[in-house]
CSV table of C-alpha atoms in Angstrom, one decimal:
chain,number,residue,atom,x,y,z
U,1,VAL,CA,13.4,88.1,-54.9
U,2,GLN,CA,15.6,89.3,-52.2
U,3,LEU,CA,19.3,88.7,-51.6
U,4,GLN,CA,21.0,89.8,-48.5
U,5,ALA,CA,24.8,89.7,-48.3
U,6,SER,CA,26.8,89.9,-45.1
U,7,GLY,CA,30.2,89.1,-43.7
U,8,GLY,CA,32.4,91.8,-45.2
U,9,GLY,CA,35.0,93.6,-43.1
U,10,LEU,CA,38.6,94.6,-42.8
U,11,VAL,CA,41.3,91.9,-42.9
U,12,GLN,CA,45.0,91.8,-43.4
U,13,SER,CA,46.6,90.4,-46.5
U,14,GLY,CA,46.8,86.6,-46.2
U,15,GLY,CA,43.7,86.4,-44.0
U,16,SER,CA,40.3,84.9,-44.5
U,17,LEU,CA,36.7,86.0,-44.5
U,18,ARG,CA,33.4,84.2,-45.2
U,19,LEU,CA,30.7,86.0,-46.9
U,20,ALA,CA,27.1,84.9,-46.6
U,21,CYS,CA,24.0,85.6,-48.7
U,22,ARG,CA,20.4,84.8,-47.7
U,23,ALA,CA,18.1,84.2,-50.6
U,24,SER,CA,14.4,84.6,-50.4
U,25,GLY,CA,11.5,84.6,-52.9
U,26,PHE,CA,13.0,81.8,-55.0
U,27,SER,CA,14.7,78.5,-54.7
U,28,LEU,CA,18.4,77.9,-55.1
U,29,ASP,CA,17.4,74.5,-56.5
U,30,ASP,CA,15.8,76.2,-59.4
U,31,TYR,CA,18.1,79.1,-60.2
U,32,GLY,CA,21.8,79.8,-60.3
U,33,ILE,CA,23.5,82.1,-57.9
U,34,ALA,CA,26.7,84.1,-58.2
U,35,TRP,CA,29.1,86.5,-56.4
U,36,PHE,CA,30.3,89.6,-58.3
U,37,ARG,CA,32.5,92.3,-57.0
U,38,GLN,CA,33.4,95.9,-57.8
U,39,ALA,CA,36.6,97.5,-56.8
U,40,PRO,CA,36.8,101.3,-56.6
U,41,GLY,CA,37.1,102.7,-60.0
U,42,LYS,CA,36.8,99.4,-61.7
U,43,GLU,CA,34.1,97.5,-63.6
U,44,ARG,CA,32.0,95.0,-61.8
U,45,GLU,CA,33.3,91.5,-62.3
U,46,GLY,CA,32.2,87.9,-61.7
U,47,VAL,CA,33.9,86.0,-58.9
U,48,SER,CA,32.1,82.7,-58.6
U,49,SER,CA,28.8,81.1,-59.5
U,50,ILE,CA,27.0,77.8,-58.8
U,51,SER,CA,24.9,76.1,-61.5
U,52,SER,CA,21.3,75.2,-60.6
U,53,ARG,CA,21.6,72.3,-63.2
U,54,ASP,CA,24.3,70.3,-61.4
U,55,GLY,CA,25.5,72.3,-58.4
U,56,ARG,CA,28.9,72.8,-59.9
U,57,ALA,CA,30.9,75.9,-58.8
U,58,TYR,CA,32.7,78.1,-61.3
U,59,TYR,CA,35.5,80.6,-60.4
U,60,ALA,CA,37.2,83.6,-62.0
U,61,ASP,CA,40.9,82.8,-62.6
U,62,SER,CA,41.9,85.5,-60.2
U,63,VAL,CA,40.3,83.6,-57.2
U,64,LYS,CA,40.7,80.0,-58.2
U,65,GLY,CA,42.3,78.0,-55.4
U,66,ARG,CA,41.7,80.7,-52.9
U,67,PHE,CA,37.9,81.1,-52.8
U,68,THR,CA,35.2,78.5,-52.4
U,69,MET,CA,31.6,79.0,-53.0
U,70,SER,CA,28.9,76.8,-51.5
U,71,ARG,CA,25.2,76.8,-50.9
U,72,ASP,CA,22.9,75.2,-48.2
U,73,LYS,CA,19.2,75.5,-48.5
U,74,ASN,CA,18.5,79.3,-48.9
U,75,MET,CA,22.0,80.4,-47.9
U,76,VAL,CA,25.0,80.9,-50.2
U,77,TYR,CA,28.6,81.3,-48.9
U,78,LEU,CA,31.9,82.5,-50.2
U,79,GLN,CA,34.9,81.4,-48.3
U,80,MET,CA,37.8,83.6,-49.1
U,81,ASN,CA,41.3,82.6,-48.1
U,82,SER,CA,44.7,84.0,-48.8
U,83,LEU,CA,43.2,87.4,-49.4
U,84,LYS,CA,45.1,90.0,-51.3
U,85,PRO,CA,44.8,93.8,-51.4
U,86,GLU,CA,43.5,93.4,-54.9
U,87,ASP,CA,40.5,91.5,-53.5
U,88,THR,CA,39.3,94.7,-51.9
U,89,ALA,CA,35.9,95.4,-53.3
U,90,THR,CA,32.2,95.5,-52.6
U,91,TYR,CA,30.9,92.0,-53.1
U,92,TYR,CA,27.4,91.3,-54.4
U,93,CYS,CA,25.1,88.3,-54.4
U,94,VAL,CA,23.2,88.0,-57.7
U,95,THR,CA,20.8,85.8,-59.5
U,96,ASP,CA,18.8,85.7,-62.7
U,97,PHE,CA,15.9,83.6,-64.0
U,98,GLU,CA,17.6,83.0,-67.4
U,99,GLY,CA,20.4,80.5,-67.6
U,100,ASP,CA,21.6,78.1,-64.9
U,101,GLY,CA,24.5,80.2,-63.6
U,102,SER,CA,27.3,78.2,-65.4
U,103,ARG,CA,28.1,81.0,-67.8
U,104,TRP,CA,27.3,84.1,-65.8
U,105,LEU,CA,30.9,84.9,-65.0
U,106,GLU,CA,31.5,85.4,-68.7
U,107,ALA,CA,28.5,87.6,-69.2
U,108,PRO,CA,28.3,91.4,-68.7
U,109,TRP,CA,27.2,92.1,-65.2
U,110,TYR,CA,24.3,94.2,-66.3
U,111,ARG,CA,22.7,91.2,-68.0
U,112,LEU,CA,21.8,89.8,-64.5
U,113,ASP,CA,18.6,91.0,-63.0
U,114,TYR,CA,18.5,90.5,-59.3
U,115,TRP,CA,21.2,92.0,-57.1
U,116,GLY,CA,21.5,92.3,-53.3
U,117,LYS,CA,23.1,95.1,-51.5
U,118,GLY,CA,26.8,94.6,-51.4
U,119,THR,CA,29.1,93.9,-48.5
U,120,LEU,CA,32.5,95.7,-48.4
U,121,VAL,CA,35.7,93.7,-48.1
U,122,THR,CA,38.9,95.6,-47.4
U,123,VAL,CA,42.2,93.8,-47.5
U,124,SER,CA,45.1,95.8,-46.0
U,125,SER,CA,48.7,95.1,-47.1
C-alpha cells in the first residue's frame, strides 16, 4: 500500500488549494480513503473521508462547506476553498483495511494503518 500526497503550498487567507493523493497497492473501490491533518503543536485530526460502501463523502465540521473531497480511479483529491490561517497543517492521505471509511473521522488517528507522507499547507493571514 502506498499513498503519495501532493499539492500543498503557501496561500493567502481566502484562497484555494487542491491536494492530490495517488493510491497504489489497493483499490479505492474496495477500501475507504481519508484526509487527516496535523497543525503544529496539535493532535492529528480527521478532515474528510470517502466511504468505499457508497462513495459518500464525510467532513469535519470545521471544513464543511469549504472543502470537497473526491476520487477518480486511483487518485483522491481535496479541494480547499476559503482557506483560513487555522487550516495551516500538514495534510495526510490515509487508508485502512477495516471499516469503509464512513466513521474514520470519529476514530483516533492511530487506529488507521496506512499513511502517506504529508503535504504542508500554510495559510497566511
